[in-house]
PDB file of C-alpha atoms in Angstrom:
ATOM      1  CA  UNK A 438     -97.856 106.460  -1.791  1.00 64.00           C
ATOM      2  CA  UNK A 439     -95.143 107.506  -3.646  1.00 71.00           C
ATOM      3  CA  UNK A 440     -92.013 104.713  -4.569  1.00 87.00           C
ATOM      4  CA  UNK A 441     -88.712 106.320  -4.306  1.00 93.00           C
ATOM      5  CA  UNK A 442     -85.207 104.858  -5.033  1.00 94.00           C
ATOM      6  CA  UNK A 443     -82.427 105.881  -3.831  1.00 96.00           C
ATOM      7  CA  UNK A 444     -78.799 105.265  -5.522  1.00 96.00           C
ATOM      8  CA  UNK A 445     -75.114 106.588  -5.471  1.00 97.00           C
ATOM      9  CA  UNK A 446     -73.745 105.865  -2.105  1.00 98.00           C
ATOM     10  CA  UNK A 447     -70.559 104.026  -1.857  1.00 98.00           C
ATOM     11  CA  UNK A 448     -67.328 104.106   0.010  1.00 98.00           C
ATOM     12  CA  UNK A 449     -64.721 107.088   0.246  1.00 98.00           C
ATOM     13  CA  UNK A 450     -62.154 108.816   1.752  1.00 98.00           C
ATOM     14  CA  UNK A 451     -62.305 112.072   3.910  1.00 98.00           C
ATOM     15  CA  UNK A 452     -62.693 115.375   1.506  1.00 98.00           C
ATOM     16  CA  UNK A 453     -63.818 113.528  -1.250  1.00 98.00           C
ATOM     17  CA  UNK A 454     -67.707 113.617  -3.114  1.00 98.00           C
ATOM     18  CA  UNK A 455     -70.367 111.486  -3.739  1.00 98.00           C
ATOM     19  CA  UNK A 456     -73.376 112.337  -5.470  1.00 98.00           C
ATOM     20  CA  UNK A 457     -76.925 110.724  -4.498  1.00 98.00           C
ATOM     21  CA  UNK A 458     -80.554 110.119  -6.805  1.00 98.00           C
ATOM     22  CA  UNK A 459     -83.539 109.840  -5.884  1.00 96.00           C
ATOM     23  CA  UNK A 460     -86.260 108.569  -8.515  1.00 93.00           C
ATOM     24  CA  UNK A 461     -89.786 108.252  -8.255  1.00 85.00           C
ATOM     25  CA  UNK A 462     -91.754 105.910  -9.921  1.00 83.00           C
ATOM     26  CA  UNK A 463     -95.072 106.947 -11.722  1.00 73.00           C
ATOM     27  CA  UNK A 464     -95.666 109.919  -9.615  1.00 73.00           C
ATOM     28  CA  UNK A 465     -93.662 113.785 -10.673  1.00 76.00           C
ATOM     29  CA  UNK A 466     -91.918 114.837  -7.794  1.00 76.00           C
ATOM     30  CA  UNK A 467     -91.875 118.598  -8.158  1.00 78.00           C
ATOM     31  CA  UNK A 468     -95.414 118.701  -6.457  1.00 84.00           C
ATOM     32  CA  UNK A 469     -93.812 117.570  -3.563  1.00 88.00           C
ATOM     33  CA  UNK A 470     -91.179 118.612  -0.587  1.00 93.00           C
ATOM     34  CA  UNK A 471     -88.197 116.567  -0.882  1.00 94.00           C
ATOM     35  CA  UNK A 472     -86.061 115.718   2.165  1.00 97.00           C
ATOM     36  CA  UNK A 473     -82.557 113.828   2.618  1.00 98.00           C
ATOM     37  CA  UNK A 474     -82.075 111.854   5.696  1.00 98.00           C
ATOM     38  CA  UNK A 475     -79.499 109.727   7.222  1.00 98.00           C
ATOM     39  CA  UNK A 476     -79.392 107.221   9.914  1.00 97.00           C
ATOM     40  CA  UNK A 477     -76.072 106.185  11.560  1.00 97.00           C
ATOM     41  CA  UNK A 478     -75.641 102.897  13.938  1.00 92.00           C
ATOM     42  CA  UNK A 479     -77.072 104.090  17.266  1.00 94.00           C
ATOM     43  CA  UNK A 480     -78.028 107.581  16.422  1.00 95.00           C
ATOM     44  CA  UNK A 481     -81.931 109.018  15.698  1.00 95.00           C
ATOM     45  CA  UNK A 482     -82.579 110.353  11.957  1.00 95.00           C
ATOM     46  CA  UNK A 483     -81.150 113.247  11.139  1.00 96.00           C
ATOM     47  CA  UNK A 484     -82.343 115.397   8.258  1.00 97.00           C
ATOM     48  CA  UNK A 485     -79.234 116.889   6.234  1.00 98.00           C
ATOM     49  CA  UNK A 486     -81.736 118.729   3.446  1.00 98.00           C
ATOM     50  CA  UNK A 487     -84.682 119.535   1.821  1.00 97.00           C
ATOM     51  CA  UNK A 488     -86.583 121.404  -1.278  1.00 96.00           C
ATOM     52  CA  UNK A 489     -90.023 122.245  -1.505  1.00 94.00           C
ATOM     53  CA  UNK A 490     -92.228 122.114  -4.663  1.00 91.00           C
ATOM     54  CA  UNK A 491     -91.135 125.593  -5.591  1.00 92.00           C
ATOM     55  CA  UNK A 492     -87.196 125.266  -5.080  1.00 93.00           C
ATOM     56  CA  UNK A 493     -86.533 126.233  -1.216  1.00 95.00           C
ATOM     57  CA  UNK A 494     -83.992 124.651   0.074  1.00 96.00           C
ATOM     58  CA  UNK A 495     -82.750 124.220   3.933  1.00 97.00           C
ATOM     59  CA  UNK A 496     -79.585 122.690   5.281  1.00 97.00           C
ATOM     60  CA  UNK A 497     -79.000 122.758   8.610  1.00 96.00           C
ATOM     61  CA  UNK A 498     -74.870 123.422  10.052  1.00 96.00           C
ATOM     62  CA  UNK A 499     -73.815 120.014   9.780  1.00 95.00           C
ATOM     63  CA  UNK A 500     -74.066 119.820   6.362  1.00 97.00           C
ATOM     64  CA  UNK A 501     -73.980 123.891   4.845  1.00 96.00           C
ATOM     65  CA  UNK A 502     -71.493 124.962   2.656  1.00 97.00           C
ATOM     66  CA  UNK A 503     -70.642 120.840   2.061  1.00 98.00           C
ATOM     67  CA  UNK A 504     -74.155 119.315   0.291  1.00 98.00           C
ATOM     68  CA  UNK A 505     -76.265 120.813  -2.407  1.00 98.00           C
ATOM     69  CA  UNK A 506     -79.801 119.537  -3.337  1.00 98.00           C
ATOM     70  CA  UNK A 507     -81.156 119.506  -6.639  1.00 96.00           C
ATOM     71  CA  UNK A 508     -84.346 119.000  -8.744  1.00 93.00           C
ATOM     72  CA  UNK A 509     -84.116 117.534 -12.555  1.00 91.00           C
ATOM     73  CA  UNK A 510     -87.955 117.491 -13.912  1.00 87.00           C
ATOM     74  CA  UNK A 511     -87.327 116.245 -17.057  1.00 88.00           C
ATOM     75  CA  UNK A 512     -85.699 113.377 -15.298  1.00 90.00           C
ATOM     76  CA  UNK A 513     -87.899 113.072 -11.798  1.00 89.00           C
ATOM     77  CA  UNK A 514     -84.767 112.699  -9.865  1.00 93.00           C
ATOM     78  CA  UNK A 515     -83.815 114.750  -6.872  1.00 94.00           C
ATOM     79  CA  UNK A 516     -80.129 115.061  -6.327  1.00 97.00           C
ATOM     80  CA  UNK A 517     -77.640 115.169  -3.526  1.00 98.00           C
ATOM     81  CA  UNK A 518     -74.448 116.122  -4.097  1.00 98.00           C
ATOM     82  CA  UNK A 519     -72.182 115.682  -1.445  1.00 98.00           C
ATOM     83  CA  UNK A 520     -68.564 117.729  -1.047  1.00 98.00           C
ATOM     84  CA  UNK A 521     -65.406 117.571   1.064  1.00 98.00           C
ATOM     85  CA  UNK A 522     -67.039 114.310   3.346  1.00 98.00           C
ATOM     86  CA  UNK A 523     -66.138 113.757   7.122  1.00 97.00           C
ATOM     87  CA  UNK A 524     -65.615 110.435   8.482  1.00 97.00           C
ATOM     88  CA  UNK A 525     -68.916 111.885  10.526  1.00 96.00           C
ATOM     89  CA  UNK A 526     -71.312 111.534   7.417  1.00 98.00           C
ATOM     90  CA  UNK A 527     -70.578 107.734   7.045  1.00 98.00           C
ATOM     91  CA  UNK A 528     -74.535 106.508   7.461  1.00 98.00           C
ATOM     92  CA  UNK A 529     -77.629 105.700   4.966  1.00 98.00           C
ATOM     93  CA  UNK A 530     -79.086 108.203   3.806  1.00 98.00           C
ATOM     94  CA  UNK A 531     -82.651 107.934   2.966  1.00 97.00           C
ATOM     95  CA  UNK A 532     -85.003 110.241   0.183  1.00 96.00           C
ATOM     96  CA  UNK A 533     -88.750 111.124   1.562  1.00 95.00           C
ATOM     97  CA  UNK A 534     -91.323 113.072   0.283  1.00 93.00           C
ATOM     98  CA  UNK A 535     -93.820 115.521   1.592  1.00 91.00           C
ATOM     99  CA  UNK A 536     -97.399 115.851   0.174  1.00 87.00           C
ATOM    100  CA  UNK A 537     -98.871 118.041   2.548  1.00 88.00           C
ATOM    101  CA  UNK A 538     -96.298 120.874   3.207  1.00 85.00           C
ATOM    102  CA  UNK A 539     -95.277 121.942  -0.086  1.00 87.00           C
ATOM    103  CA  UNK A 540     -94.417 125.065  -0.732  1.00 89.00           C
ATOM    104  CA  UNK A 541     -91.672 125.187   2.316  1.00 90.00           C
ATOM    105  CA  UNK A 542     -89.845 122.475   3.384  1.00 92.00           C
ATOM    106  CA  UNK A 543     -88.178 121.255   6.945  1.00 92.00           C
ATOM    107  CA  UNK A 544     -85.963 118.525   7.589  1.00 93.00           C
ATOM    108  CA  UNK A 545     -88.278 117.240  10.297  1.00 93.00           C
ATOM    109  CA  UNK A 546     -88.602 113.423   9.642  1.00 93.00           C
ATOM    110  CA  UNK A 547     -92.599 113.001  11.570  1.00 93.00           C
ATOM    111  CA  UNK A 548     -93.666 115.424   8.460  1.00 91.00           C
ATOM    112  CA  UNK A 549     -92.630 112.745   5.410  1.00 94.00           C
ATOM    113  CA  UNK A 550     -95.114 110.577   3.818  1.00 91.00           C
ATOM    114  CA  UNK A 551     -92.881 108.369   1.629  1.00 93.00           C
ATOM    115  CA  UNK A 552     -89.384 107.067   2.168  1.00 95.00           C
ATOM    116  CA  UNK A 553     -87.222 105.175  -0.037  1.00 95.00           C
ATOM    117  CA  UNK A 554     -84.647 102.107   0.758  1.00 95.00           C
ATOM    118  CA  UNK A 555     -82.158 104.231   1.710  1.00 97.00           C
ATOM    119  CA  UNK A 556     -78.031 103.732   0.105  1.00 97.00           C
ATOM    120  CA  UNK A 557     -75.454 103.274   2.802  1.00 98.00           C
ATOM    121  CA  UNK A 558     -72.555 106.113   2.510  1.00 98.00           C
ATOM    122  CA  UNK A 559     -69.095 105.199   4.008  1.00 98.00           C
ATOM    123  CA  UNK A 560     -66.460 107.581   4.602  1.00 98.00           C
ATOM    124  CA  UNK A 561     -62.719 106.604   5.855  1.00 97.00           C
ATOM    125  CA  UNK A 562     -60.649 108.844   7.249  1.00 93.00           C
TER     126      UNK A 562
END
């Protein structure tokens, strides 16, 4: 099992950015799928996007245009950088990894074998 930790949420206001980590701990996270989740009070999880172990990426409509994901190696960190927030994103968002599916990626939470703590992301509007 893999230990991820995930940091950089925080509170803002509508249109601005935040920008997300997520670090593993004695494992190298480019042989896996990455996904970004998040979880808002009395919703289901939504996936908002994922890379696989050879750089795909997928974002579904909620988020295109707005997020970016991001791999650093050298660092084991996957990124999320997060542009021109809605009031709508406020929620935790939550890293998981894949260890079966690598080589494409879907934001389909069932398929994740390891999640992290998950940072809470407010945004006022």
């Amino acid at each position: 099992q893999v230990q991820l930790v995930e940091s950089g949420g925080g509170l803002v206001q509508a249109g601005g950015s935040l920008r997300l980590s997520c670090a593993a701990s004695e494992f190298t996270l480019d042989a896996y799928a990455i996904g970004w989740f998040r979880q808002a009070p009395g919703k289901e999880r939504e996936g908002v996007s994922c890379i696989s172990s050879v750089g795909n990426t997928f974002y579904p409509d909620s988020v295109k245009g707005r997020f970016t994901i991001s791999r650093d190696n050298a660092k084991n960190t996957v990124y999320l950088q997060m542009n021109s927030l809605k009031p709508e994103d406020t929620a935790v968002y939550y890293c998981a990894t894949d260890s079966v599916n690598t080589r494409y990626c879907s934001v389909v939470a069932s398929t994740y074998d390891s999640w992290g703590q998950g940072t809470q992301v407010t945004v006022s509007s």
